[in-house]
Coordinates of C-alpha atoms in Angstrom, one line a residue:
Chain A
M1 CA -122.9 90.3 68.1
P2 CA -121.0 87.8 70.3
F3 CA -122.4 84.8 68.3
G4 CA -120.6 86.0 65.2
R5 CA -117.1 85.6 66.7
P6 CA -114.7 82.8 66.0
R7 CA -115.5 79.4 67.7
P8 CA -113.1 79.4 70.6
E9 CA -114.9 82.4 72.1
R10 CA -118.5 81.2 71.6
A11 CA -118.7 78.7 74.4
D12 CA -117.2 81.4 76.6
A13 CA -119.7 84.0 75.5
A14 CA -122.6 81.5 76.0
R15 CA -121.4 80.8 79.6
N16 CA -121.0 84.5 80.3
R17 CA -124.5 85.1 79.0
A18 CA -126.0 82.3 81.0
H19 CA -124.2 83.6 84.1
L20 CA -125.5 87.1 83.6
L21 CA -129.1 85.9 83.1
E22 CA -128.8 83.8 86.3
V23 CA -127.6 86.8 88.2
A24 CA -130.3 89.0 86.7
R25 CA -133.0 86.6 87.8
A26 CA -131.6 86.5 91.3
M27 CA -131.6 90.3 91.4
I28 CA -135.2 90.5 90.2
A29 CA -136.3 87.9 92.7
E30 CA -134.7 89.9 95.5
H31 CA -135.2 93.5 94.5
G32 CA -137.7 93.6 91.7
V33 CA -137.4 94.8 88.1
E34 CA -136.7 98.5 88.8
K35 CA -133.4 97.9 90.5
L36 CA -131.9 95.9 87.6
T37 CA -129.7 98.3 85.7
M38 CA -126.7 97.6 83.4
D39 CA -124.3 98.9 86.1
A40 CA -125.9 96.9 88.9
L41 CA -125.9 93.7 86.9
A42 CA -122.2 94.1 85.9
D43 CA -121.5 94.8 89.6
H44 CA -123.3 91.7 90.9
A45 CA -121.9 89.5 88.2
C46 CA -118.4 90.7 88.9
L47 CA -118.0 91.5 85.2
G48 CA -117.2 94.8 83.4
K49 CA -120.0 97.0 82.2
G50 CA -118.6 96.6 78.7
T51 CA -119.3 92.9 78.8
V52 CA -123.0 93.5 79.9
F53 CA -123.3 96.1 77.1
R54 CA -121.8 93.7 74.5
R55 CA -124.2 90.9 75.5
F56 CA -127.5 92.9 75.7
G57 CA -127.0 96.3 74.1
T58 CA -129.5 98.1 76.3
R59 CA -131.1 97.6 79.7
A60 CA -134.3 96.5 77.9
G61 CA -132.1 93.9 76.1
I62 CA -131.5 92.1 79.4
F63 CA -135.2 91.7 79.9
R64 CA -135.7 90.6 76.3
A65 CA -133.0 87.9 76.8
L66 CA -134.8 86.7 80.0
I67 CA -138.1 86.4 78.2
D68 CA -136.5 84.7 75.2
E69 CA -135.0 82.1 77.6
D70 CA -138.4 81.6 79.3
E71 CA -140.2 81.4 75.9
R72 CA -137.9 78.6 74.9
A73 CA -138.5 76.7 78.1
F74 CA -142.3 77.2 77.7
Q75 CA -142.1 75.9 74.1
Q76 CA -140.2 72.9 75.3
K77 CA -142.9 72.0 77.8
V78 CA -145.6 72.4 75.1
M79 CA -143.6 70.2 72.6
S80 CA -142.4 67.5 74.9
G81 CA -143.5 68.1 78.5
P82 CA -146.2 66.1 80.3
P83 CA -149.9 66.2 79.2
P84 CA -152.3 68.0 79.0
L85 CA -149.9 70.9 78.1
G86 CA -147.6 68.5 76.3
P87 CA -148.5 65.7 73.8
G88 CA -150.7 62.8 74.9
A89 CA -154.0 64.4 76.0
D90 CA -156.9 65.0 73.6
P91 CA -156.8 68.2 71.6
V92 CA -159.6 70.0 73.6
A93 CA -157.9 69.3 76.9
R94 CA -154.6 70.5 75.4
L95 CA -156.3 73.7 74.1
I96 CA -157.7 74.5 77.5
A97 CA -154.4 73.6 79.2
F98 CA -152.4 75.7 76.8
G99 CA -154.6 78.8 77.4
H100 CA -154.3 78.4 81.1
E101 CA -150.5 78.0 81.1
R102 CA -150.1 80.8 78.6
I103 CA -152.2 83.3 80.6
T104 CA -150.2 82.4 83.7
F105 CA -146.9 82.7 81.8
L106 CA -147.8 86.1 80.5
A107 CA -149.1 87.4 83.8
E108 CA -146.1 86.2 85.8
R109 CA -143.7 87.9 83.3
H110 CA -145.6 91.1 83.0
A111 CA -143.1 93.4 84.8
I112 CA -140.3 91.8 82.8
A113 CA -142.2 92.2 79.5
R114 CA -142.9 95.8 80.3
A115 CA -139.2 96.4 81.0
S116 CA -138.2 94.7 77.8
L117 CA -139.9 97.4 75.6
E118 CA -137.5 99.7 73.9
R119 CA -138.6 103.3 73.7
D120 CA -138.3 103.3 69.9
D121 CA -139.3 99.7 69.3
P122 CA -142.6 99.0 70.9
A123 CA -142.9 95.4 69.8
P124 CA -143.1 93.1 72.9
A125 CA -140.5 90.3 72.9
G126 CA -142.5 87.1 72.3
E127 CA -145.3 88.3 70.2
G128 CA -147.6 85.3 70.4
N129 CA -146.2 83.3 67.5
I130 CA -146.0 80.2 69.5
S131 CA -149.6 80.6 70.5
R132 CA -150.8 81.1 66.9
I133 CA -148.8 78.1 65.6
H134 CA -149.7 75.7 68.4
L135 CA -153.4 76.7 68.5
R136 CA -153.7 76.2 64.8
M137 CA -152.4 72.6 65.1
L138 CA -154.7 71.8 68.0
L139 CA -157.7 73.3 66.3
I140 CA -157.1 71.0 63.3
Q141 CA -156.6 68.0 65.6
A142 CA -159.9 68.9 67.3
G143 CA -161.6 68.8 63.8
L144 CA -162.1 72.5 63.5
T145 CA -160.8 72.7 59.9
R146 CA -163.6 74.8 58.4
P147 CA -163.6 77.7 58.2
D148 CA -159.8 78.1 57.7
P149 CA -158.2 77.4 61.1
G150 CA -155.4 80.0 60.4
P151 CA -157.4 83.2 61.1
L152 CA -159.2 81.5 63.9
A153 CA -155.8 80.7 65.5
V154 CA -154.8 84.3 65.0
Q155 CA -157.9 85.5 66.8
L156 CA -157.6 83.0 69.6
A157 CA -153.9 83.7 70.1
S158 CA -154.9 87.4 70.3
A159 CA -157.5 86.5 72.9
L160 CA -154.7 85.0 75.0
E161 CA -152.0 87.6 74.4
G162 CA -154.1 90.7 73.8
P163 CA -155.2 91.4 77.4
F164 CA -151.6 91.6 78.4
L165 CA -150.5 93.7 75.4
L166 CA -153.1 96.3 76.5
H167 CA -151.7 96.3 80.0
L168 CA -148.2 96.8 78.5
A169 CA -149.3 99.7 76.3
D170 CA -150.7 101.6 79.3
P171 CA -148.3 102.1 82.2
G172 CA -151.2 103.5 84.2
R173 CA -152.9 100.1 84.5
D174 CA -152.2 97.7 87.4
D175 CA -150.4 94.5 86.5
P176 CA -152.8 91.5 86.2
D177 CA -153.3 89.8 89.6
D178 CA -154.4 86.3 90.6
T179 CA -158.1 87.2 90.3
A180 CA -157.5 88.5 86.7
I181 CA -155.6 85.3 85.8
A182 CA -158.4 83.1 87.2
L183 CA -161.1 85.0 85.4
L184 CA -159.3 84.9 82.1
S185 CA -158.6 81.2 82.5
T186 CA -162.2 80.3 83.3
S187 CA -163.4 82.4 80.4
W188 CA -160.8 80.7 78.0
R189 CA -162.1 77.3 79.1
F190 CA -165.7 78.3 78.3
L191 CA -164.6 79.7 74.9
I192 CA -162.9 76.5 74.0
E193 CA -165.6 74.2 75.3
R194 CA -168.3 76.1 73.3
L195 CA -166.1 76.3 70.2
T196 CA -165.4 72.5 70.2
R197 CA -168.9 71.3 71.2
P198 CA -170.0 68.7 68.6
Chain B
M1 CA -153.9 122.8 74.8
P2 CA -156.2 124.9 72.7
F3 CA -159.3 123.6 74.5
G4 CA -158.1 125.1 77.7
R5 CA -158.4 128.7 76.4
P6 CA -161.1 131.2 77.2
R7 CA -164.5 130.6 75.5
P8 CA -164.4 133.1 72.6
E9 CA -161.5 131.2 71.0
R10 CA -162.9 127.8 71.3
A11 CA -165.3 127.8 68.4
D12 CA -162.5 129.2 66.3
A13 CA -160.1 126.6 67.4
A14 CA -162.6 123.8 66.7
R15 CA -163.3 125.2 63.2
N16 CA -159.5 125.4 62.6
R17 CA -159.1 121.8 63.8
A18 CA -162.0 120.5 61.6
H19 CA -160.6 122.3 58.6
L20 CA -157.1 120.9 59.2
L21 CA -158.5 117.3 59.6
E22 CA -160.5 117.7 56.4
V23 CA -157.4 118.9 54.5
A24 CA -155.4 116.1 56.0
R25 CA -157.9 113.5 54.8
A26 CA -157.9 114.9 51.3
M27 CA -154.1 114.8 51.3
I28 CA -154.0 111.2 52.4
A29 CA -156.6 110.2 49.8
E30 CA -154.5 111.8 47.1
H31 CA -150.9 111.1 48.1
G32 CA -151.0 108.5 50.9
V33 CA -150.0 108.7 54.5
E34 CA -146.2 109.2 53.9
K35 CA -146.6 112.6 52.2
L36 CA -148.6 114.1 55.1
T37 CA -146.1 116.1 57.2
M38 CA -146.7 119.1 59.5
D39 CA -145.2 121.5 56.9
A40 CA -147.3 120.0 54.0
L41 CA -150.5 120.2 56.0
A42 CA -149.9 123.8 57.1
D43 CA -149.1 124.6 53.4
H44 CA -152.2 122.9 52.0
A45 CA -154.5 124.4 54.7
C46 CA -153.1 127.9 54.2
L47 CA -152.3 128.1 57.9
G48 CA -149.0 128.7 59.7
K49 CA -146.9 125.7 60.9
G50 CA -147.4 127.1 64.4
T51 CA -151.1 126.6 64.2
V52 CA -150.7 122.9 63.1
F53 CA -148.2 122.4 65.9
R54 CA -150.5 123.9 68.5
R55 CA -153.4 121.7 67.4
F56 CA -151.6 118.4 67.1
G57 CA -148.2 118.7 68.8
T58 CA -146.5 116.1 66.6
R59 CA -147.0 114.6 63.1
A60 CA -148.3 111.5 64.8
G61 CA -150.8 113.7 66.7
I62 CA -152.5 114.5 63.3
F63 CA -153.1 110.8 62.7
R64 CA -154.3 110.3 66.2
A65 CA -156.8 113.1 65.8
L66 CA -158.0 111.5 62.5
I67 CA -158.5 108.1 64.2
D68 CA -160.3 109.8 67.2
E69 CA -162.7 111.4 64.8
D70 CA -163.3 108.1 63.0
E71 CA -163.7 106.3 66.3
R72 CA -166.4 108.7 67.4
A73 CA -168.3 108.2 64.1
F74 CA -168.0 104.5 64.4
Q75 CA -169.3 104.6 68.0
Q76 CA -172.2 106.7 66.8
K77 CA -173.1 104.1 64.2
V78 CA -173.0 101.4 66.9
M79 CA -175.1 103.4 69.3
S80 CA -177.7 104.8 67.0
G81 CA -177.1 103.7 63.4
P82 CA -179.2 101.2 61.5
P83 CA -179.3 97.5 62.5
P84 CA -177.6 95.0 62.7
L85 CA -174.7 97.2 63.7
G86 CA -177.0 99.6 65.5
P87 CA -179.8 98.7 67.9
G88 CA -182.8 96.7 66.8
A89 CA -181.3 93.4 65.6
D90 CA -181.0 90.3 67.9
P91 CA -177.7 90.3 70.0
V92 CA -176.1 87.4 68.0
A93 CA -176.6 89.2 64.7
R94 CA -175.3 92.4 66.3
L95 CA -172.2 90.5 67.7
I96 CA -171.4 89.2 64.2
A97 CA -172.1 92.6 62.6
F98 CA -169.9 94.4 65.1
G99 CA -167.0 92.1 64.5
H100 CA -167.3 92.4 60.7
E101 CA -167.5 96.2 60.9
R102 CA -164.7 96.5 63.4
I103 CA -162.3 94.3 61.4
T104 CA -163.1 96.4 58.3
F105 CA -162.6 99.6 60.3
L106 CA -159.2 98.6 61.7
A107 CA -158.0 97.2 58.4
E108 CA -159.0 100.4 56.4
R109 CA -157.3 102.6 59.0
H110 CA -154.1 100.6 59.3
A111 CA -151.7 103.0 57.6
I112 CA -153.1 105.9 59.7
A113 CA -152.9 103.8 62.9
R114 CA -149.3 103.0 62.2
A115 CA -148.5 106.7 61.6
S116 CA -150.3 107.6 64.8
L117 CA -147.8 105.7 67.0
E118 CA -145.3 108.0 68.8
R119 CA -141.8 106.7 69.1
D120 CA -141.9 107.0 72.8
D121 CA -145.5 106.1 73.3
P122 CA -146.4 102.9 71.7
A123 CA -150.0 102.7 72.7
P124 CA -152.2 102.8 69.5
A125 CA -154.9 105.4 69.5
G126 CA -158.2 103.6 69.9
E127 CA -157.2 100.7 72.1
G128 CA -160.3 98.6 71.8
N129 CA -162.3 100.0 74.7
I130 CA -165.4 100.4 72.6
S131 CA -165.1 96.8 71.5
R132 CA -164.7 95.6 75.1
I133 CA -167.7 97.6 76.4
H134 CA -170.0 96.9 73.5
L135 CA -169.2 93.2 73.3
R136 CA -169.8 92.8 77.0
M137 CA -173.3 94.4 76.7
L138 CA -174.2 92.1 73.7
L139 CA -172.9 89.0 75.4
I140 CA -175.2 89.7 78.4
Q141 CA -178.1 90.4 76.0
A142 CA -177.3 87.0 74.3
G143 CA -177.6 85.3 77.7
L144 CA -173.9 84.6 78.1
T145 CA -173.8 85.8 81.7
R146 CA -171.8 82.9 83.2
P147 CA -168.9 82.8 83.5
D148 CA -168.3 86.5 84.0
P149 CA -168.9 88.2 80.6
G150 CA -166.2 90.8 81.5
P151 CA -163.1 88.8 80.8
L152 CA -164.8 87.0 77.9
A153 CA -165.4 90.5 76.4
V154 CA -161.8 91.4 76.9
Q155 CA -160.7 88.2 75.1
L156 CA -163.1 88.7 72.2
A157 CA -162.2 92.4 71.9
S158 CA -158.5 91.2 71.7
A159 CA -159.5 88.6 69.1
L160 CA -160.8 91.6 67.0
E161 CA -158.2 94.2 67.7
G162 CA -155.1 91.9 68.3
P163 CA -154.4 90.8 64.8
F164 CA -154.0 94.5 63.8
L165 CA -151.9 95.3 66.9
L166 CA -149.4 92.6 65.8
H167 CA -149.3 94.2 62.4
L168 CA -148.7 97.6 63.9
A169 CA -145.9 96.3 66.1
D170 CA -144.0 94.8 63.2
P171 CA -143.3 97.3 60.4
G172 CA -142.0 94.3 58.3
R173 CA -145.5 92.9 57.8
D174 CA -147.7 93.7 54.9
D175 CA -150.8 95.6 55.7
P176 CA -154.0 93.4 55.9
D177 CA -155.7 93.1 52.5
D178 CA -159.2 92.2 51.4
T179 CA -158.5 88.4 51.7
A180 CA -157.3 88.8 55.3
I181 CA -160.4 90.9 56.1
A182 CA -162.7 88.3 54.7
L183 CA -161.0 85.4 56.5
L184 CA -161.0 87.2 59.8
S185 CA -164.7 88.1 59.4
T186 CA -165.7 84.5 58.5
S187 CA -163.7 83.2 61.4
W188 CA -165.3 85.7 63.8
R189 CA -168.8 84.7 62.6
F190 CA -168.0 81.1 63.3
L191 CA -166.6 81.9 66.7
I192 CA -169.7 83.9 67.7
E193 CA -172.1 81.2 66.3
R194 CA -170.4 78.5 68.2
L195 CA -170.2 80.6 71.4
T196 CA -173.9 81.5 71.3
R197 CA -175.4 78.1 70.2
P198 CA -178.0 77.0 72.7

């Protein structure tokens, strides 16, 4: 792994990686996910195929790295971005906002998430841990401490992530569109409002 | 596929298949999932390996067939078994009973579900369709018709199935135990009671 090398190369490797991901995003924006191969990425980034291979291992590895980067940015917005997604709003408003943003996040990255699946490693990249941990915290802040908020957070995280996992698992399904996003968001709001009614 | 053959062989094939599944269940009960291979099954069933191969295609195919059989039995209990899982109880009681039975069903079949995953086809066998369809019907019967009960049923089905999908996707996790089942059931009951409160 590049991050295991001696220090002088690490900054270089990180720059290389950031550059490759930037080029990959531009390629996806222009030509879609299908056209992004190891060869095409090396070509567009003016780097050797060996470099792309060392950074990402497989084609799916490129898409996993993109999702990881997006997940970190999403987490940052949840932790310290503006309310109601970030801190400062009341917990019920934050629960609703989190669900809405998470559904949109997953829907927009659906093609990338699908391409990030390795044939022999079906676990999707970001497997909903951030949802589980964050929802648990907000449930407690909203006073939902009995029964155990842990399993409830697992179930609610699954309610957010699950509909997209099913899509990933079945290549025959259409990707979720704007209508699907709006319906899931409305339904999530209803679920949270009922759950937190005094 | 054996079911595509001319009629005279179909009853025979079905008997063969039922016999193989019965033997497979006995082997799992005695030695666990790991010991059940195509060779061992053929051996215990006193049939040729070719027969096992024609019926199930792969080792994972044996486990998929077992889950399919269990899913049909489960569906039967939901459709025409005694209440509150079956018809006759009020919809809220049925929603709670369905969740409890489904969580138990998935937890008890976890090792088999894991073994049913093909390396290049990560979709688990029963992907929660029965949950989605049945929950939608019960939500409507419970008067939850606005917003659209469709997406809500998808989210609630994911809340039931999702925690087990995450376990499947990550071989490092422990299988769900009795405590996990009890916690998820309690949390499901709470979710449904809050959701359906007038």
